[in-house]
Short mmCIF file of C-alpha atoms and ligand atoms in Angstrom, two decimals:
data_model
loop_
_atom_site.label_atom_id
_atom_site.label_comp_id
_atom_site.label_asym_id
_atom_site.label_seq_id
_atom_site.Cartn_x
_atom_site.Cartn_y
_atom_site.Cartn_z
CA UNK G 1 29.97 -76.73 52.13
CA UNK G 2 27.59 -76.63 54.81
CA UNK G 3 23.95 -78.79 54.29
CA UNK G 4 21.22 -76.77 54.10
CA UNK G 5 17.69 -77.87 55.89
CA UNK G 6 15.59 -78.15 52.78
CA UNK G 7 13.10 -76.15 54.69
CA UNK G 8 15.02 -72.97 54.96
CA UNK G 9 16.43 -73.20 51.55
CA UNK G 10 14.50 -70.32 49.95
CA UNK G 11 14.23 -68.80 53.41
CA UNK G 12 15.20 -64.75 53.66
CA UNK G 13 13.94 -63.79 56.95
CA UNK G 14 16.11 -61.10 58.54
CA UNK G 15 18.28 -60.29 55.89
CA UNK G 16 19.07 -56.70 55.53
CA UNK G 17 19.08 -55.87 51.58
CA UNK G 18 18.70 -52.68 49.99
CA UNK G 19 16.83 -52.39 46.57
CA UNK G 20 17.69 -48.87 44.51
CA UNK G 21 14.43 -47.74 42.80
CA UNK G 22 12.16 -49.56 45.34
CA UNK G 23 9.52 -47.32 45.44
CA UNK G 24 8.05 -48.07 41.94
CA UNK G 25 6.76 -51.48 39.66
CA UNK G 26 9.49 -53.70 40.04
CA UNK G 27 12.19 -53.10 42.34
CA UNK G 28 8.77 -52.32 44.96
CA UNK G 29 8.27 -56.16 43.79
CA UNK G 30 11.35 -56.88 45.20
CA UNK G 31 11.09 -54.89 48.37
CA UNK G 32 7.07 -56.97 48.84
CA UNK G 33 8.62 -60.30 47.93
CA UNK G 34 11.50 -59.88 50.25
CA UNK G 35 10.22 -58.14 53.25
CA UNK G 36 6.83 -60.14 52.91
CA UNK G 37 9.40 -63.27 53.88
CA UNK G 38 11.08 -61.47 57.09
CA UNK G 39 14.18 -59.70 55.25
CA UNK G 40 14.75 -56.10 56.54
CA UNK G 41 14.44 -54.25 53.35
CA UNK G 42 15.69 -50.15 52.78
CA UNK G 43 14.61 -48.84 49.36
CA UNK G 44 16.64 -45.96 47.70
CA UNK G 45 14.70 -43.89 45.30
CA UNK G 46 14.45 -40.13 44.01
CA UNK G 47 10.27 -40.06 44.53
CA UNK G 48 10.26 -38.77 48.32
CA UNK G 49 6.26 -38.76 47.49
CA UNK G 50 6.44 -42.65 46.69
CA UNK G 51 8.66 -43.60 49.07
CA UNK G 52 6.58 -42.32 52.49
CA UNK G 53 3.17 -43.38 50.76
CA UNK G 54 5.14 -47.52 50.11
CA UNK G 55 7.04 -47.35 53.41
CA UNK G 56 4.01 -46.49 55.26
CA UNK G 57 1.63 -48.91 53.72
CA UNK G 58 4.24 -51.65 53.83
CA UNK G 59 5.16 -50.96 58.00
CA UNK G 60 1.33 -50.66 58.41
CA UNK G 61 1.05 -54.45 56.73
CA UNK G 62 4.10 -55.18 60.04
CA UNK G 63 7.01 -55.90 57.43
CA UNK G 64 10.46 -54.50 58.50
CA UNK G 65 10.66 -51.39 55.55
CA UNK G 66 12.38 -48.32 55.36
CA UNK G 67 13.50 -45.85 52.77
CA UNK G 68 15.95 -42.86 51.81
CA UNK G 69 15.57 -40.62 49.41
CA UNK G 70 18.69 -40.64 47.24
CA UNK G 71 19.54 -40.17 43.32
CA UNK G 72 22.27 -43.00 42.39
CA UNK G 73 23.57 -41.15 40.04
CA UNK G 74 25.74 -39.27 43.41
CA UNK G 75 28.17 -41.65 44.17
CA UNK G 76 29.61 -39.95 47.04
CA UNK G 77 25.58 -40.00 48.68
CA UNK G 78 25.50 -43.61 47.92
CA UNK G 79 28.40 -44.53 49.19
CA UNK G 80 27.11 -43.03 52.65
CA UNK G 81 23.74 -44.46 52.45
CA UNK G 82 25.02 -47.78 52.25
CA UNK G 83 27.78 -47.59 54.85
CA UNK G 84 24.26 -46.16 57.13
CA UNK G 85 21.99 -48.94 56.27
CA UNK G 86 24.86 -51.63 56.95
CA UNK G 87 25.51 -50.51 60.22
CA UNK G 88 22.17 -50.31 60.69
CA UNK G 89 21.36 -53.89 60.32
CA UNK G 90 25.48 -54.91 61.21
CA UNK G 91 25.23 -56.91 58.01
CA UNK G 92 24.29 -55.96 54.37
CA UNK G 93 23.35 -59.78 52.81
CA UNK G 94 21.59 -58.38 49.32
CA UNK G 95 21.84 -55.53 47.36
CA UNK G 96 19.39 -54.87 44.23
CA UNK G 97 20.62 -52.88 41.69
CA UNK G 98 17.64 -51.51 40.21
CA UNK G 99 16.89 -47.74 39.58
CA UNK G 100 16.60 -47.09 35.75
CA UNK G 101 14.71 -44.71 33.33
CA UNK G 102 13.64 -45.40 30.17
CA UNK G 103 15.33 -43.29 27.01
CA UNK G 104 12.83 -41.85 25.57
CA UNK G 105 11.49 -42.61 22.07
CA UNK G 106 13.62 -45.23 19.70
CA UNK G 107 13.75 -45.18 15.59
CA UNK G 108 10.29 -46.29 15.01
CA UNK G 109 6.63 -45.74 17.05
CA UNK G 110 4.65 -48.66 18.25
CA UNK G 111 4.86 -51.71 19.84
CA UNK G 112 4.79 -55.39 18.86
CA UNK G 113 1.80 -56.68 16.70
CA UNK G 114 0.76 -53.28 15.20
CA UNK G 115 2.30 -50.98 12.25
CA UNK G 116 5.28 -49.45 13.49
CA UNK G 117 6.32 -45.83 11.22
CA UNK G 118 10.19 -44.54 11.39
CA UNK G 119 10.18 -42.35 13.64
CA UNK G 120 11.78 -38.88 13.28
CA UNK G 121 12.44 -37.51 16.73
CA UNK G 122 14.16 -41.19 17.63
CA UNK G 123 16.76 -41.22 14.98
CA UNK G 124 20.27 -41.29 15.46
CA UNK G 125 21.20 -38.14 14.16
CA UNK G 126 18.34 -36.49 16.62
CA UNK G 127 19.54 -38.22 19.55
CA UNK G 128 20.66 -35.71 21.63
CA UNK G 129 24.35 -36.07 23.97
CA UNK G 130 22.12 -34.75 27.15
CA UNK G 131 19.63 -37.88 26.48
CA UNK G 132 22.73 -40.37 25.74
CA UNK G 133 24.56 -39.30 28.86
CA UNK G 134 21.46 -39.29 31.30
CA UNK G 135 20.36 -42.56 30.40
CA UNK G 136 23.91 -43.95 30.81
CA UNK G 137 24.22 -41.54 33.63
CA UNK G 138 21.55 -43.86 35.78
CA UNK G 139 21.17 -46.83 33.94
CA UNK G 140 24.93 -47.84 33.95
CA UNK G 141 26.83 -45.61 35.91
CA UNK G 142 24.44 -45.78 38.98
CA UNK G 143 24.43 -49.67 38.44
CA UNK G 144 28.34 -49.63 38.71
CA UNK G 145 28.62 -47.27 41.97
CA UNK G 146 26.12 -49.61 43.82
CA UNK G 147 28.11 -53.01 43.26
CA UNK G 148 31.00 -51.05 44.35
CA UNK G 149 29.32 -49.94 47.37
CA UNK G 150 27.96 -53.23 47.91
CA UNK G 151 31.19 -54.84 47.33
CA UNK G 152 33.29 -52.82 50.07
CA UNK G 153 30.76 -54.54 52.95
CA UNK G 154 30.44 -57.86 51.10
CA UNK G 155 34.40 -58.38 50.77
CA UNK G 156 34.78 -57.86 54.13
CA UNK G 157 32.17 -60.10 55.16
CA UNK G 158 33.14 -62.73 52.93
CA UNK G 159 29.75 -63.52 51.81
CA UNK G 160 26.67 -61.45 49.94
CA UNK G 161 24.45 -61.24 47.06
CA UNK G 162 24.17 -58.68 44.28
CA UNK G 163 21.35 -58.55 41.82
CA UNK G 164 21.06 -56.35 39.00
CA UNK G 165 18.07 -55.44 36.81
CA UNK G 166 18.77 -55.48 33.35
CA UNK G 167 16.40 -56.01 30.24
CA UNK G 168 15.47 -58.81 27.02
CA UNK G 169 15.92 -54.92 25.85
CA UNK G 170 20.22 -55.44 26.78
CA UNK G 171 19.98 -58.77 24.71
CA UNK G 172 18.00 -58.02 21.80
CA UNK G 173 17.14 -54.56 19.59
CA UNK G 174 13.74 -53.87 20.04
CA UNK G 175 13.60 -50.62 18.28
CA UNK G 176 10.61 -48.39 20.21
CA UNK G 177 13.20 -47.93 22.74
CA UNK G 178 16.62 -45.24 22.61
CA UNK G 179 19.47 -47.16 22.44
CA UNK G 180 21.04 -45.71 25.20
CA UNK G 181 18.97 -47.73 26.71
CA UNK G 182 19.92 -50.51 25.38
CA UNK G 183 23.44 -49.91 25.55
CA UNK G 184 23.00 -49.27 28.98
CA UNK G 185 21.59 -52.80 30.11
CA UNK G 186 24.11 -54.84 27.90
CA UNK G 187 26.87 -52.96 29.62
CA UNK G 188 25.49 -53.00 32.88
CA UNK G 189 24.59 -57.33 31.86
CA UNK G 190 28.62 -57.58 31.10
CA UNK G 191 29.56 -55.73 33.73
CA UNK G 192 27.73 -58.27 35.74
CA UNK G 193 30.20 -61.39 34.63
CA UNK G 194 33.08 -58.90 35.50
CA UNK G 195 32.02 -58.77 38.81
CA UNK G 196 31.18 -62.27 39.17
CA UNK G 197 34.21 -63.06 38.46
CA UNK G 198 36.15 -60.61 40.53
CA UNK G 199 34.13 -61.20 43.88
CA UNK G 200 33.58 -65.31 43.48
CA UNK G 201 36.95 -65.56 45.74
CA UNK G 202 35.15 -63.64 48.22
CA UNK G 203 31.62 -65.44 48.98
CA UNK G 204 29.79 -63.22 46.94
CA UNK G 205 27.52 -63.88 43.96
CA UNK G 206 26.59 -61.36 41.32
CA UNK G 207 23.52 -62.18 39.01
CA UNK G 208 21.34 -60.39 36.76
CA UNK G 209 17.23 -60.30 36.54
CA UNK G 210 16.47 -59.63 32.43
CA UNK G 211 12.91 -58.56 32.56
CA UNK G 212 10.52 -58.14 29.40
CA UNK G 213 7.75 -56.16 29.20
CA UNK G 214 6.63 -55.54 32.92
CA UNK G 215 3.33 -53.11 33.79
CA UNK G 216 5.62 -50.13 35.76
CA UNK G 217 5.52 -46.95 36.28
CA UNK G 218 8.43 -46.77 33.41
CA UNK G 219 8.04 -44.33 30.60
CA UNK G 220 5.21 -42.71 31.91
CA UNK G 221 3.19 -45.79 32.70
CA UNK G 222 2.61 -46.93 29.08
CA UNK G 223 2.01 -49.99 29.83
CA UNK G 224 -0.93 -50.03 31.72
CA UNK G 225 -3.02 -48.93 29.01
CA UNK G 226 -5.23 -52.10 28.61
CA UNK G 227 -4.59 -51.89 24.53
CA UNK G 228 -1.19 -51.89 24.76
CA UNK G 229 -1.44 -54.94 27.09
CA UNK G 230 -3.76 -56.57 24.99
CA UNK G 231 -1.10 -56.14 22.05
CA UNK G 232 1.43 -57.38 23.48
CA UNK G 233 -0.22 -60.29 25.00
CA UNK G 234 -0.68 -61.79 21.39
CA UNK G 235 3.03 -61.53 20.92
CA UNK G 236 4.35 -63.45 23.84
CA UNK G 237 4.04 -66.86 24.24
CA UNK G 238 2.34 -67.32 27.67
CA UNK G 239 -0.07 -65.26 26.49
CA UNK G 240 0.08 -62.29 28.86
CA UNK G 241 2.10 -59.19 29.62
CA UNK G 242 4.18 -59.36 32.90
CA UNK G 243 3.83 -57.91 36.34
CA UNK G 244 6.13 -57.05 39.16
CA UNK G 245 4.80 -59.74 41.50
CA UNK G 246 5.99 -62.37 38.91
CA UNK G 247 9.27 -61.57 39.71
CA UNK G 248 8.60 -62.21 43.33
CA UNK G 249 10.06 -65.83 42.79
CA UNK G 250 13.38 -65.08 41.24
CA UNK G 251 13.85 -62.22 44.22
CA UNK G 252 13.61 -64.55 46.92
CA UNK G 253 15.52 -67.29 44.98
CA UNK G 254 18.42 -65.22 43.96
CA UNK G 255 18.58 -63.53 47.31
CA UNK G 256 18.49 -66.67 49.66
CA UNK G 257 20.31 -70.13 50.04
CA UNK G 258 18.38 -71.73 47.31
CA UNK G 259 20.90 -69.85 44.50
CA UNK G 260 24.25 -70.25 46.87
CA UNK G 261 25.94 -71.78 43.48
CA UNK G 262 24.77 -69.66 40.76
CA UNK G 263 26.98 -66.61 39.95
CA UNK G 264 27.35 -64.58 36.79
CA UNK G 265 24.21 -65.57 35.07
CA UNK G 266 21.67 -63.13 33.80
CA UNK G 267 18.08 -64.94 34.09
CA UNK G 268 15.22 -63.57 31.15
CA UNK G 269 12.08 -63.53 32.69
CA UNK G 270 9.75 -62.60 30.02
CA UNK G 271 6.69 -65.02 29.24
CA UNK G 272 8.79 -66.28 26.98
CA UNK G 273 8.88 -63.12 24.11
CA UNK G 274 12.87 -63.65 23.69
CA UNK G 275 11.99 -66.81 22.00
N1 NAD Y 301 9.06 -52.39 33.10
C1 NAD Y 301 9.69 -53.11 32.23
O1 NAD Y 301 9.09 -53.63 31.26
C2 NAD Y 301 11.18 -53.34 32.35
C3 NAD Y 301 11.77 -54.28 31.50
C4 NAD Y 301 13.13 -54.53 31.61
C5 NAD Y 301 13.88 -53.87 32.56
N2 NAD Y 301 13.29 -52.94 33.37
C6 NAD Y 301 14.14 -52.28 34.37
O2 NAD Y 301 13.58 -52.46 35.65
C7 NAD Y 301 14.07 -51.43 36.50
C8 NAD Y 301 12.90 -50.85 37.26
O3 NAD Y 301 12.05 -50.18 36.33
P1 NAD Y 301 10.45 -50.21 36.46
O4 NAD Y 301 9.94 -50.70 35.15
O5 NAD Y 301 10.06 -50.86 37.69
O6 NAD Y 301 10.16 -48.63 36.44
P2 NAD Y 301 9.46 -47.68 37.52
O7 NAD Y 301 9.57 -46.31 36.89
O8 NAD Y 301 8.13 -48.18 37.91
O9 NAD Y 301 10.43 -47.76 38.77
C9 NAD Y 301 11.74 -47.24 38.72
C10 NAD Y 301 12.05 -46.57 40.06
O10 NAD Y 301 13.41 -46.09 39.99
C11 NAD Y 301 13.44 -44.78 40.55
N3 NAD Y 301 14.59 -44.05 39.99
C12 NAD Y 301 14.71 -43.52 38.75
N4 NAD Y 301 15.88 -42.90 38.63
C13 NAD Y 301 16.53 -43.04 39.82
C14 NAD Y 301 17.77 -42.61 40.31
N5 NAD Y 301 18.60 -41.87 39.56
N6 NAD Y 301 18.12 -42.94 41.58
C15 NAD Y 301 17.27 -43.66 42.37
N7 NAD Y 301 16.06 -44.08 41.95
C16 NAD Y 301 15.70 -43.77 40.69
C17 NAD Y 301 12.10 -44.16 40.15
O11 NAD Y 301 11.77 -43.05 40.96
C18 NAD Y 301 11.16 -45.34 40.32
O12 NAD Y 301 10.63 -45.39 41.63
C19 NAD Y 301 14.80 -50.43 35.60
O13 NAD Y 301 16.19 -50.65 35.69
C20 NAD Y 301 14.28 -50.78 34.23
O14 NAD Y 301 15.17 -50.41 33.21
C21 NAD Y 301 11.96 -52.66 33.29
#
């Protein structure tokens, strides 16, 4: 093992990384967090519109951004953009496996801390194969075809860091949400240790960010109504709902020297709701 200066242990400056649905809430977090610290940072995302306005603010700010539009759920497009945006920076250190959607309506309306009614259009026998499919579609699938992609570069260069986003939602039922959805991020969270596992011998780590409830674009941008934020601020134990920059820390710490020993562990970052 090689000693690390204390000084650069969290230190990301000029890593290339891509982060797959960096144009939005919090894989953008990831994208300010690690390009604010020197890494050279390409988002993937389907929002053309999103991307130009981020990339533009962010190069205007001097950080080292850039952006492609592309859908992960085409493998065969992925594949390409990440062979272009590792030659591009002749090394691909961290990959963020991020994009997701939410499902659509669960079983029952509402969130935490207020009456929550069955709700018809979210029951099983509604739930549609087109809704199941699509959410699997991105939420799993696209999560499996960007390790892959990752991998191939990684192997080769015997070292590199993969980080996907999964959800307290993969962990534990919280019923306002499709279970696709939930499916999804427990599958995509065991897929994870597979991984691990698989690439250790090679240098390369694969961990997991489990967020909780996080003010995003998701579903519409529900969560930036101030009463829904306000309700579920009573229910989690720090006392407030989360925000993209609070995942600025584990970013940089799972994507630098700091975590060089951690592999195959999912970290909740939720004010502490889980509990
Ligand atoms: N917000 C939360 O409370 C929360 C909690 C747990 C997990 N998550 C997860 O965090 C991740 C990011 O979600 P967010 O809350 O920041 O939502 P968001 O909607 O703000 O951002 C998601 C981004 O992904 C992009 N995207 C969607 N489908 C895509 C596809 N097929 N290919 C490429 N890009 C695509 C969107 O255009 C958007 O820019 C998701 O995986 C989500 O499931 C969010």
């Amino acid at each position: 093992m090689t000693a690390i200066d204390p000084g650069d242990l969290f230190t990301v400056r000029g890593l290339g990384v891509i982060v797959t649905g960096g144009a939005s809430g919090i894989g953008l977090g990831y994208v300010e967090a690690l390009a604010g610290r020197g890494a050279r940072v390409t988002m993937f995302d389907v929002d053309r519109q999103r991307i130009d306005s981020e990339v533009g603010r962010l190069r205007a700010a001097g950080l080292d951004v850039a952006g492609e539009v592309l859908d992960v759920t085409d493998h065969a497009a992925l594949d390409a953009a990440v062979d272009s945006v590792a030659a591009r920076y002749g090394t691909l250190e961290a990959v963020f496996a991020n994009a997701g959607i939410d499902s659509g309506p669960g079983f029952v309306t509402g969130w935490a801390g207020e009456e929550r009614p069955r709700a018809p259009q979210g029951a099983l026998e509604h739930y549609t194969d087109q809704r199941w499919n699509r959410v699997i579609e991105v939420n799993l699938n696209g999560v499996f075809a960007t390790v892959r992609a990752a991998a191939r570069h990684m192997k080769m260069q015997r070292r590199g860091r993969i980080v996907i986003t999964t959800s307290l939602a993969g962990r534990r039922v919280e019923p306002a949400i499709g279970s696709a959805y939930m499916a999804a991020k427990a599958g995509a969270a065991h897929f994870m240790h597979c991984a691990a596992l698989e690439l250790a011998a090679h240098g390369v780590t694969v961990n997991a960010i489990a967020p909780g409830f996080i003010v995003t674009n998701i579903g519409g941008g529900h969560a930036k109504a101030a009463e829904v934020q306000e309700r579920m601020a009573r229910v989690i134990p720090l006392g407030r709902v989360g925000f993209p920059a609070d995942l600025h820390g584990l970013a940089v710490f799972l994507a630098s020297a700091a975590s060089s020993y951690i592999t195959g562990q999912e970290i909740v970052i939720d004010g502490g709701w889980g509990l």
